[in-house]
Amino acid sequence: MEYADIIVAVVGVFALGWIADSLTGRRGLFVATLVAGTGAICGGFLAVRVFGITTMDELDWLVWSGVGTVLCLITFYLFRNTR
């Protein structure tokens, strides 16, 4: 499969968003997935385009994507408004 790494990234983003949503008390799966997806895109972009560490043909960008996801989710749940 040519796009298997992208499918793995999307499934990983959804899984990390679901885990974060479950750990924080189920506030909204859509919001957690949206934040996770944004972090994954940012992490992948940093690895491929900004730092030039990897290419989309290699699997290293998946690790950067996961790290970006985790950082964005931590930041989101740390600074969100809890009225």
mmCIF file of N, CA, C and O in Angstrom:
data_model
loop_
_atom_site.group_PDB
_atom_site.id
_atom_site.type_symbol
_atom_site.label_atom_id
_atom_site.label_comp_id
_atom_site.label_asym_id
_atom_site.label_seq_id
_atom_site.Cartn_x
_atom_site.Cartn_y
_atom_site.Cartn_z
ATOM 1 N N MET A 1 0.833 -1.183 0.000
ATOM 2 C CA MET A 1 0.000 0.000 0.000
ATOM 3 C C MET A 1 0.876 1.244 0.000
ATOM 4 O O MET A 1 1.774 1.389 0.821
ATOM 5 N N GLU A 2 0.558 2.125 -0.879
ATOM 6 C CA GLU A 2 1.377 3.319 -1.048
ATOM 7 C C GLU A 2 1.168 4.338 0.076
ATOM 8 O O GLU A 2 2.090 5.020 0.483
ATOM 9 N N TYR A 3 -0.025 4.431 0.590
ATOM 10 C CA TYR A 3 -0.347 5.441 1.593
ATOM 11 C C TYR A 3 -0.580 4.837 2.977
ATOM 12 O O TYR A 3 -1.326 5.388 3.782
ATOM 13 N N ALA A 4 0.053 3.742 3.266
ATOM 14 C CA ALA A 4 -0.146 3.070 4.554
ATOM 15 C C ALA A 4 0.339 3.937 5.713
ATOM 16 O O ALA A 4 -0.269 3.929 6.791
ATOM 17 N N ASP A 5 1.411 4.688 5.532
ATOM 18 C CA ASP A 5 1.919 5.529 6.614
ATOM 19 C C ASP A 5 0.953 6.652 6.960
ATOM 20 O O ASP A 5 0.797 7.016 8.120
ATOM 21 N N ILE A 6 0.260 7.178 5.977
ATOM 22 C CA ILE A 6 -0.733 8.226 6.239
ATOM 23 C C ILE A 6 -1.931 7.638 6.980
ATOM 24 O O ILE A 6 -2.469 8.260 7.902
ATOM 25 N N ILE A 7 -2.330 6.441 6.613
ATOM 26 C CA ILE A 7 -3.436 5.773 7.307
ATOM 27 C C ILE A 7 -3.048 5.492 8.751
ATOM 28 O O ILE A 7 -3.854 5.700 9.670
ATOM 29 N N VAL A 8 -1.814 5.045 8.978
ATOM 30 C CA VAL A 8 -1.332 4.813 10.339
ATOM 31 C C VAL A 8 -1.329 6.118 11.135
ATOM 32 O O VAL A 8 -1.709 6.137 12.313
ATOM 33 N N ALA A 9 -0.935 7.216 10.516
ATOM 34 C CA ALA A 9 -0.918 8.514 11.197
ATOM 35 C C ALA A 9 -2.329 8.950 11.576
ATOM 36 O O ALA A 9 -2.557 9.424 12.697
ATOM 37 N N VAL A 10 -3.289 8.785 10.684
ATOM 38 C CA VAL A 10 -4.670 9.187 10.975
ATOM 39 C C VAL A 10 -5.253 8.332 12.103
ATOM 40 O O VAL A 10 -5.901 8.852 13.019
ATOM 41 N N VAL A 11 -5.016 7.041 12.060
ATOM 42 C CA VAL A 11 -5.512 6.156 13.124
ATOM 43 C C VAL A 11 -4.834 6.490 14.452
ATOM 44 O O VAL A 11 -5.485 6.514 15.510
ATOM 45 N N GLY A 12 -3.535 6.779 14.411
ATOM 46 C CA GLY A 12 -2.815 7.164 15.629
ATOM 47 C C GLY A 12 -3.310 8.465 16.219
ATOM 48 O O GLY A 12 -3.443 8.597 17.433
ATOM 49 N N VAL A 13 -3.611 9.430 15.362
ATOM 50 C CA VAL A 13 -4.152 10.713 15.828
ATOM 51 C C VAL A 13 -5.505 10.503 16.488
ATOM 52 O O VAL A 13 -5.772 11.038 17.564
ATOM 53 N N PHE A 14 -6.364 9.731 15.859
ATOM 54 C CA PHE A 14 -7.675 9.474 16.454
ATOM 55 C C PHE A 14 -7.537 8.724 17.778
ATOM 56 O O PHE A 14 -8.237 9.036 18.748
ATOM 57 N N ALA A 15 -6.626 7.753 17.827
ATOM 58 C CA ALA A 15 -6.429 6.990 19.064
ATOM 59 C C ALA A 15 -5.903 7.882 20.186
ATOM 60 O O ALA A 15 -6.383 7.794 21.326
ATOM 61 N N LEU A 16 -4.933 8.734 19.883
ATOM 62 C CA LEU A 16 -4.403 9.631 20.919
ATOM 63 C C LEU A 16 -5.447 10.644 21.373
ATOM 64 O O LEU A 16 -5.540 10.968 22.560
ATOM 65 N N GLY A 17 -6.257 11.140 20.436
ATOM 66 C CA GLY A 17 -7.343 12.045 20.808
ATOM 67 C C GLY A 17 -8.380 11.363 21.675
ATOM 68 O O GLY A 17 -8.878 11.941 22.645
ATOM 69 N N TRP A 18 -8.711 10.126 21.344
ATOM 70 C CA TRP A 18 -9.691 9.368 22.129
ATOM 71 C C TRP A 18 -9.154 9.068 23.525
ATOM 72 O O TRP A 18 -9.884 9.186 24.517
ATOM 73 N N ILE A 19 -7.874 8.706 23.626
ATOM 74 C CA ILE A 19 -7.271 8.439 24.933
ATOM 75 C C ILE A 19 -7.250 9.702 25.781
ATOM 76 O O ILE A 19 -7.594 9.672 26.971
ATOM 77 N N ALA A 20 -6.867 10.820 25.190
ATOM 78 C CA ALA A 20 -6.843 12.083 25.938
ATOM 79 C C ALA A 20 -8.242 12.476 26.386
ATOM 80 O O ALA A 20 -8.433 12.949 27.509
ATOM 81 N N ASP A 21 -9.227 12.271 25.525
ATOM 82 C CA ASP A 21 -10.600 12.600 25.878
ATOM 83 C C ASP A 21 -11.099 11.697 27.001
ATOM 84 O O ASP A 21 -11.787 12.155 27.911
ATOM 85 N N SER A 22 -10.734 10.445 26.967
ATOM 86 C CA SER A 22 -11.149 9.511 28.022
ATOM 87 C C SER A 22 -10.485 9.834 29.356
ATOM 88 O O SER A 22 -11.118 9.737 30.411
ATOM 89 N N LEU A 23 -9.219 10.204 29.311
ATOM 90 C CA LEU A 23 -8.498 10.499 30.553
ATOM 91 C C LEU A 23 -8.948 11.797 31.204
ATOM 92 O O LEU A 23 -8.797 11.963 32.416
ATOM 93 N N THR A 24 -9.488 12.708 30.431
ATOM 94 C CA THR A 24 -9.859 14.010 30.987
ATOM 95 C C THR A 24 -11.341 14.147 31.275
ATOM 96 O O THR A 24 -11.802 15.234 31.580
ATOM 97 N N GLY A 25 -12.088 13.103 31.165
ATOM 98 C CA GLY A 25 -13.479 13.155 31.580
ATOM 99 C C GLY A 25 -14.485 13.318 30.464
ATOM 100 O O GLY A 25 -15.578 13.810 30.697
ATOM 101 N N ARG A 26 -14.151 12.946 29.261
ATOM 102 C CA ARG A 26 -15.095 12.955 28.136
ATOM 103 C C ARG A 26 -15.772 14.296 27.932
ATOM 104 O O ARG A 26 -16.967 14.453 28.075
ATOM 105 N N ARG A 27 -15.008 15.292 27.559
ATOM 106 C CA ARG A 27 -15.552 16.626 27.303
ATOM 107 C C ARG A 27 -15.996 16.802 25.864
ATOM 108 O O ARG A 27 -16.803 17.640 25.566
ATOM 109 N N GLY A 28 -15.429 16.063 24.947
ATOM 110 C CA GLY A 28 -15.815 16.192 23.551
ATOM 111 C C GLY A 28 -14.784 15.532 22.653
ATOM 112 O O GLY A 28 -13.662 16.020 22.532
ATOM 113 N N LEU A 29 -15.161 14.442 22.040
ATOM 114 C CA LEU A 29 -14.233 13.703 21.193
ATOM 115 C C LEU A 29 -13.869 14.495 19.945
ATOM 116 O O LEU A 29 -12.731 14.447 19.490
ATOM 117 N N PHE A 30 -14.808 15.253 19.409
ATOM 118 C CA PHE A 30 -14.518 16.033 18.204
ATOM 119 C C PHE A 30 -13.429 17.060 18.468
ATOM 120 O O PHE A 30 -12.502 17.221 17.665
ATOM 121 N N VAL A 31 -13.515 17.757 19.582
ATOM 122 C CA VAL A 31 -12.528 18.793 19.909
ATOM 123 C C VAL A 31 -11.160 18.162 20.156
ATOM 124 O O VAL A 31 -10.143 18.667 19.672
ATOM 125 N N ALA A 32 -11.133 17.060 20.886
ATOM 126 C CA ALA A 32 -9.854 16.394 21.152
ATOM 127 C C ALA A 32 -9.225 15.880 19.863
ATOM 128 O O ALA A 32 -8.012 15.996 19.662
ATOM 129 N N THR A 33 -10.037 15.352 18.968
ATOM 130 C CA THR A 33 -9.520 14.863 17.690
ATOM 131 C C THR A 33 -9.048 16.017 16.813
ATOM 132 O O THR A 33 -8.038 15.901 16.114
ATOM 133 N N LEU A 34 -9.744 17.125 16.849
ATOM 134 C CA LEU A 34 -9.340 18.300 16.079
ATOM 135 C C LEU A 34 -7.998 18.840 16.566
ATOM 136 O O LEU A 34 -7.114 19.159 15.760
ATOM 137 N N VAL A 35 -7.830 18.933 17.866
ATOM 138 C CA VAL A 35 -6.564 19.397 18.432
ATOM 139 C C VAL A 35 -5.448 18.405 18.120
ATOM 140 O O VAL A 35 -4.335 18.791 17.750
ATOM 141 N N ALA A 36 -5.741 17.119 18.229
ATOM 142 C CA ALA A 36 -4.743 16.092 17.925
ATOM 143 C C ALA A 36 -4.336 16.143 16.451
ATOM 144 O O ALA A 36 -3.152 16.014 16.124
ATOM 145 N N GLY A 37 -5.293 16.336 15.577
ATOM 146 C CA GLY A 37 -4.987 16.426 14.147
ATOM 147 C C GLY A 37 -4.148 17.642 13.814
ATOM 148 O O GLY A 37 -3.222 17.572 12.996
ATOM 149 N N THR A 38 -4.450 18.755 14.446
ATOM 150 C CA THR A 38 -3.657 19.962 14.233
ATOM 151 C C THR A 38 -2.219 19.765 14.710
ATOM 152 O O THR A 38 -1.273 20.158 14.035
ATOM 153 N N GLY A 39 -2.074 19.136 15.844
ATOM 154 C CA GLY A 39 -0.728 18.853 16.352
ATOM 155 C C GLY A 39 0.040 17.893 15.458
ATOM 156 O O GLY A 39 1.246 18.048 15.259
ATOM 157 N N ALA A 40 -0.656 16.912 14.905
ATOM 158 C CA ALA A 40 -0.005 15.949 14.017
ATOM 159 C C ALA A 40 0.464 16.624 12.734
ATOM 160 O O ALA A 40 1.563 16.360 12.247
ATOM 161 N N ILE A 41 -0.359 17.488 12.185
ATOM 162 C CA ILE A 41 0.033 18.205 10.973
ATOM 163 C C ILE A 41 1.233 19.111 11.256
ATOM 164 O O ILE A 41 2.179 19.162 10.463
ATOM 165 N N CYS A 42 1.213 19.790 12.390
ATOM 166 C CA CYS A 42 2.333 20.667 12.744
ATOM 167 C C CYS A 42 3.615 19.870 12.970
ATOM 168 O O CYS A 42 4.696 20.269 12.509
ATOM 169 N N GLY A 43 3.523 18.762 13.676
ATOM 170 C CA GLY A 43 4.707 17.937 13.919
ATOM 171 C C GLY A 43 5.282 17.357 12.637
ATOM 172 O O GLY A 43 6.499 17.360 12.431
ATOM 173 N N GLY A 44 4.422 16.867 11.762
ATOM 174 C CA GLY A 44 4.887 16.348 10.477
ATOM 175 C C GLY A 44 5.493 17.432 9.608
ATOM 176 O O GLY A 44 6.501 17.221 8.927
ATOM 177 N N PHE A 45 4.884 18.613 9.618
ATOM 178 C CA PHE A 45 5.401 19.736 8.832
ATOM 179 C C PHE A 45 6.775 20.157 9.335
ATOM 180 O O PHE A 45 7.675 20.460 8.538
ATOM 181 N N LEU A 46 6.948 20.197 10.651
ATOM 182 C CA LEU A 46 8.251 20.562 11.201
ATOM 183 C C LEU A 46 9.326 19.584 10.766
ATOM 184 O O LEU A 46 10.433 19.979 10.403
ATOM 185 N N ALA A 47 9.028 18.303 10.798
ATOM 186 C CA ALA A 47 10.027 17.291 10.451
ATOM 187 C C ALA A 47 10.369 17.308 8.969
ATOM 188 O O ALA A 47 11.536 17.182 8.596
ATOM 189 N N VAL A 48 9.367 17.463 8.124
ATOM 190 C CA VAL A 48 9.593 17.338 6.684
ATOM 191 C C VAL A 48 10.043 18.649 6.055
ATOM 192 O O VAL A 48 11.026 18.680 5.317
ATOM 193 N N ARG A 49 9.350 19.729 6.338
ATOM 194 C CA ARG A 49 9.602 20.975 5.602
ATOM 195 C C ARG A 49 10.525 21.951 6.327
ATOM 196 O O ARG A 49 11.329 22.614 5.683
ATOM 197 N N VAL A 50 10.415 22.062 7.635
ATOM 198 C CA VAL A 50 11.193 23.076 8.351
ATOM 199 C C VAL A 50 12.602 22.572 8.651
ATOM 200 O O VAL A 50 13.585 23.204 8.281
ATOM 201 N N PHE A 51 12.701 21.427 9.328
ATOM 202 C CA PHE A 51 14.013 20.928 9.716
ATOM 203 C C PHE A 51 14.649 20.046 8.653
ATOM 204 O O PHE A 51 15.852 19.848 8.652
ATOM 205 N N GLY A 52 13.866 19.464 7.765
ATOM 206 C CA GLY A 52 14.393 18.612 6.709
ATOM 207 C C GLY A 52 15.024 17.333 7.220
ATOM 208 O O GLY A 52 15.950 16.798 6.623
ATOM 209 N N ILE A 53 14.528 16.827 8.333
ATOM 210 C CA ILE A 53 15.082 15.629 8.951
ATOM 211 C C ILE A 53 14.697 14.371 8.178
ATOM 212 O O ILE A 53 15.467 13.432 8.077
ATOM 213 N N THR A 54 13.529 14.348 7.634
ATOM 214 C CA THR A 54 12.994 13.159 6.982
ATOM 215 C C THR A 54 12.190 13.554 5.756
ATOM 216 O O THR A 54 11.976 14.729 5.497
ATOM 217 N N THR A 55 11.748 12.570 5.023
ATOM 218 C CA THR A 55 10.855 12.797 3.891
ATOM 219 C C THR A 55 9.566 12.043 4.140
ATOM 220 O O THR A 55 9.466 11.243 5.074
ATOM 221 N N MET A 56 8.581 12.273 3.297
ATOM 222 C CA MET A 56 7.312 11.569 3.452
ATOM 223 C C MET A 56 7.430 10.095 3.065
ATOM 224 O O MET A 56 6.547 9.302 3.352
ATOM 225 N N ASP A 57 8.535 9.709 2.433
ATOM 226 C CA ASP A 57 8.748 8.312 2.073
ATOM 227 C C ASP A 57 9.272 7.488 3.236
ATOM 228 O O ASP A 57 9.202 6.270 3.221
ATOM 229 N N GLU A 58 9.830 8.139 4.236
ATOM 230 C CA GLU A 58 10.351 7.456 5.409
ATOM 231 C C GLU A 58 9.294 7.467 6.510
ATOM 232 O O GLU A 58 8.278 8.149 6.423
ATOM 233 N N LEU A 59 9.541 6.708 7.562
ATOM 234 C CA LEU A 59 8.562 6.619 8.644
ATOM 235 C C LEU A 59 8.899 7.500 9.840
ATOM 236 O O LEU A 59 8.165 7.506 10.823
ATOM 237 N N ASP A 60 9.995 8.243 9.785
ATOM 238 C CA ASP A 60 10.384 9.095 10.912
ATOM 239 C C ASP A 60 9.390 10.218 11.163
ATOM 240 O O ASP A 60 9.236 10.676 12.297
ATOM 241 N N TRP A 61 8.701 10.673 10.140
ATOM 242 C CA TRP A 61 7.761 11.770 10.323
ATOM 243 C C TRP A 61 6.572 11.340 11.177
ATOM 244 O O TRP A 61 5.906 12.183 11.782
ATOM 245 N N LEU A 62 6.316 10.036 11.261
ATOM 246 C CA LEU A 62 5.227 9.563 12.122
ATOM 247 C C LEU A 62 5.535 9.822 13.597
ATOM 248 O O LEU A 62 4.642 10.156 14.377
ATOM 249 N N VAL A 63 6.785 9.672 13.972
ATOM 250 C CA VAL A 63 7.184 9.946 15.360
ATOM 251 C C VAL A 63 7.015 11.429 15.663
ATOM 252 O O VAL A 63 6.470 11.804 16.712
ATOM 253 N N TRP A 64 7.466 12.287 14.755
ATOM 254 C CA TRP A 64 7.300 13.730 14.926
ATOM 255 C C TRP A 64 5.824 14.096 14.977
ATOM 256 O O TRP A 64 5.415 14.971 15.748
ATOM 257 N N SER A 65 5.032 13.435 14.178
ATOM 258 C CA SER A 65 3.600 13.684 14.172
ATOM 259 C C SER A 65 2.973 13.305 15.516
ATOM 260 O O SER A 65 2.132 14.027 16.052
ATOM 261 N N GLY A 66 3.387 12.185 16.066
ATOM 262 C CA GLY A 66 2.888 11.763 17.373
ATOM 263 C C GLY A 66 3.300 12.689 18.491
ATOM 264 O O GLY A 66 2.516 13.008 19.388
ATOM 265 N N VAL A 67 4.540 13.160 18.443
ATOM 266 C CA VAL A 67 5.023 14.105 19.455
ATOM 267 C C VAL A 67 4.260 15.421 19.365
ATOM 268 O O VAL A 67 3.873 16.001 20.390
ATOM 269 N N GLY A 68 4.014 15.886 18.144
ATOM 270 C CA GLY A 68 3.215 17.099 17.967
ATOM 271 C C GLY A 68 1.807 16.940 18.501
ATOM 272 O O GLY A 68 1.245 17.854 19.105
ATOM 273 N N THR A 69 1.233 15.765 18.295
ATOM 274 C CA THR A 69 -0.106 15.481 18.804
ATOM 275 C C THR A 69 -0.137 15.542 20.319
ATOM 276 O O THR A 69 -1.015 16.182 20.914
ATOM 277 N N VAL A 70 0.806 14.876 20.953
ATOM 278 C CA VAL A 70 0.846 14.847 22.419
ATOM 279 C C VAL A 70 1.074 16.241 22.992
ATOM 280 O O VAL A 70 0.410 16.646 23.959
ATOM 281 N N LEU A 71 1.983 17.006 22.397
ATOM 282 C CA LEU A 71 2.244 18.364 22.891
ATOM 283 C C LEU A 71 1.019 19.265 22.755
ATOM 284 O O LEU A 71 0.709 20.046 23.660
ATOM 285 N N CYS A 72 0.324 19.166 21.636
ATOM 286 C CA CYS A 72 -0.875 19.991 21.457
ATOM 287 C C CYS A 72 -1.983 19.586 22.417
ATOM 288 O O CYS A 72 -2.696 20.445 22.944
ATOM 289 N N LEU A 73 -2.153 18.297 22.650
ATOM 290 C CA LEU A 73 -3.192 17.852 23.582
ATOM 291 C C LEU A 73 -2.873 18.281 25.012
ATOM 292 O O LEU A 73 -3.766 18.724 25.746
ATOM 293 N N ILE A 74 -1.611 18.170 25.408
ATOM 294 C CA ILE A 74 -1.225 18.618 26.751
ATOM 295 C C ILE A 74 -1.465 20.116 26.892
ATOM 296 O O ILE A 74 -2.029 20.573 27.899
ATOM 297 N N THR A 75 -1.069 20.879 25.900
ATOM 298 C CA THR A 75 -1.263 22.323 25.940
ATOM 299 C C THR A 75 -2.742 22.687 25.958
ATOM 300 O O THR A 75 -3.161 23.573 26.708
ATOM 301 N N PHE A 76 -3.532 21.992 25.178
ATOM 302 C CA PHE A 76 -4.965 22.267 25.132
ATOM 303 C C PHE A 76 -5.620 22.023 26.479
ATOM 304 O O PHE A 76 -6.377 22.865 26.975
ATOM 305 N N TYR A 77 -5.352 20.872 27.071
ATOM 306 C CA TYR A 77 -5.998 20.564 28.345
ATOM 307 C C TYR A 77 -5.408 21.348 29.511
ATOM 308 O O TYR A 77 -6.048 21.505 30.539
ATOM 309 N N LEU A 78 -4.194 21.863 29.348
ATOM 310 C CA LEU A 78 -3.589 22.667 30.395
ATOM 311 C C LEU A 78 -4.148 24.077 30.425
ATOM 312 O O LEU A 78 -4.398 24.645 31.494
ATOM 313 N N PHE A 79 -4.413 24.653 29.239
ATOM 314 C CA PHE A 79 -4.825 26.045 29.159
ATOM 315 C C PHE A 79 -6.276 26.258 28.751
ATOM 316 O O PHE A 79 -6.667 27.395 28.467
ATOM 317 N N ARG A 80 -7.073 25.236 28.699
ATOM 318 C CA ARG A 80 -8.471 25.441 28.288
ATOM 319 C C ARG A 80 -9.257 26.132 29.384
ATOM 320 O O ARG A 80 -8.913 26.102 30.561
ATOM 321 N N ASN A 81 -10.326 26.763 28.973
ATOM 322 C CA ASN A 81 -11.164 27.498 29.910
ATOM 323 C C ASN A 81 -12.114 26.521 30.602
ATOM 324 O O ASN A 81 -12.883 25.836 29.943
ATOM 325 N N THR A 82 -12.068 26.449 31.912
ATOM 326 C CA THR A 82 -12.933 25.529 32.671
ATOM 327 C C THR A 82 -13.888 26.333 33.534
ATOM 328 O O THR A 82 -13.762 26.386 34.737
ATOM 329 N N ARG A 83 -14.864 26.899 32.911
ATOM 330 C CA ARG A 83 -15.832 27.735 33.644
ATOM 331 C C ARG A 83 -16.622 26.943 34.603
ATOM 332 O O ARG A 83 -17.268 26.058 34.511
#
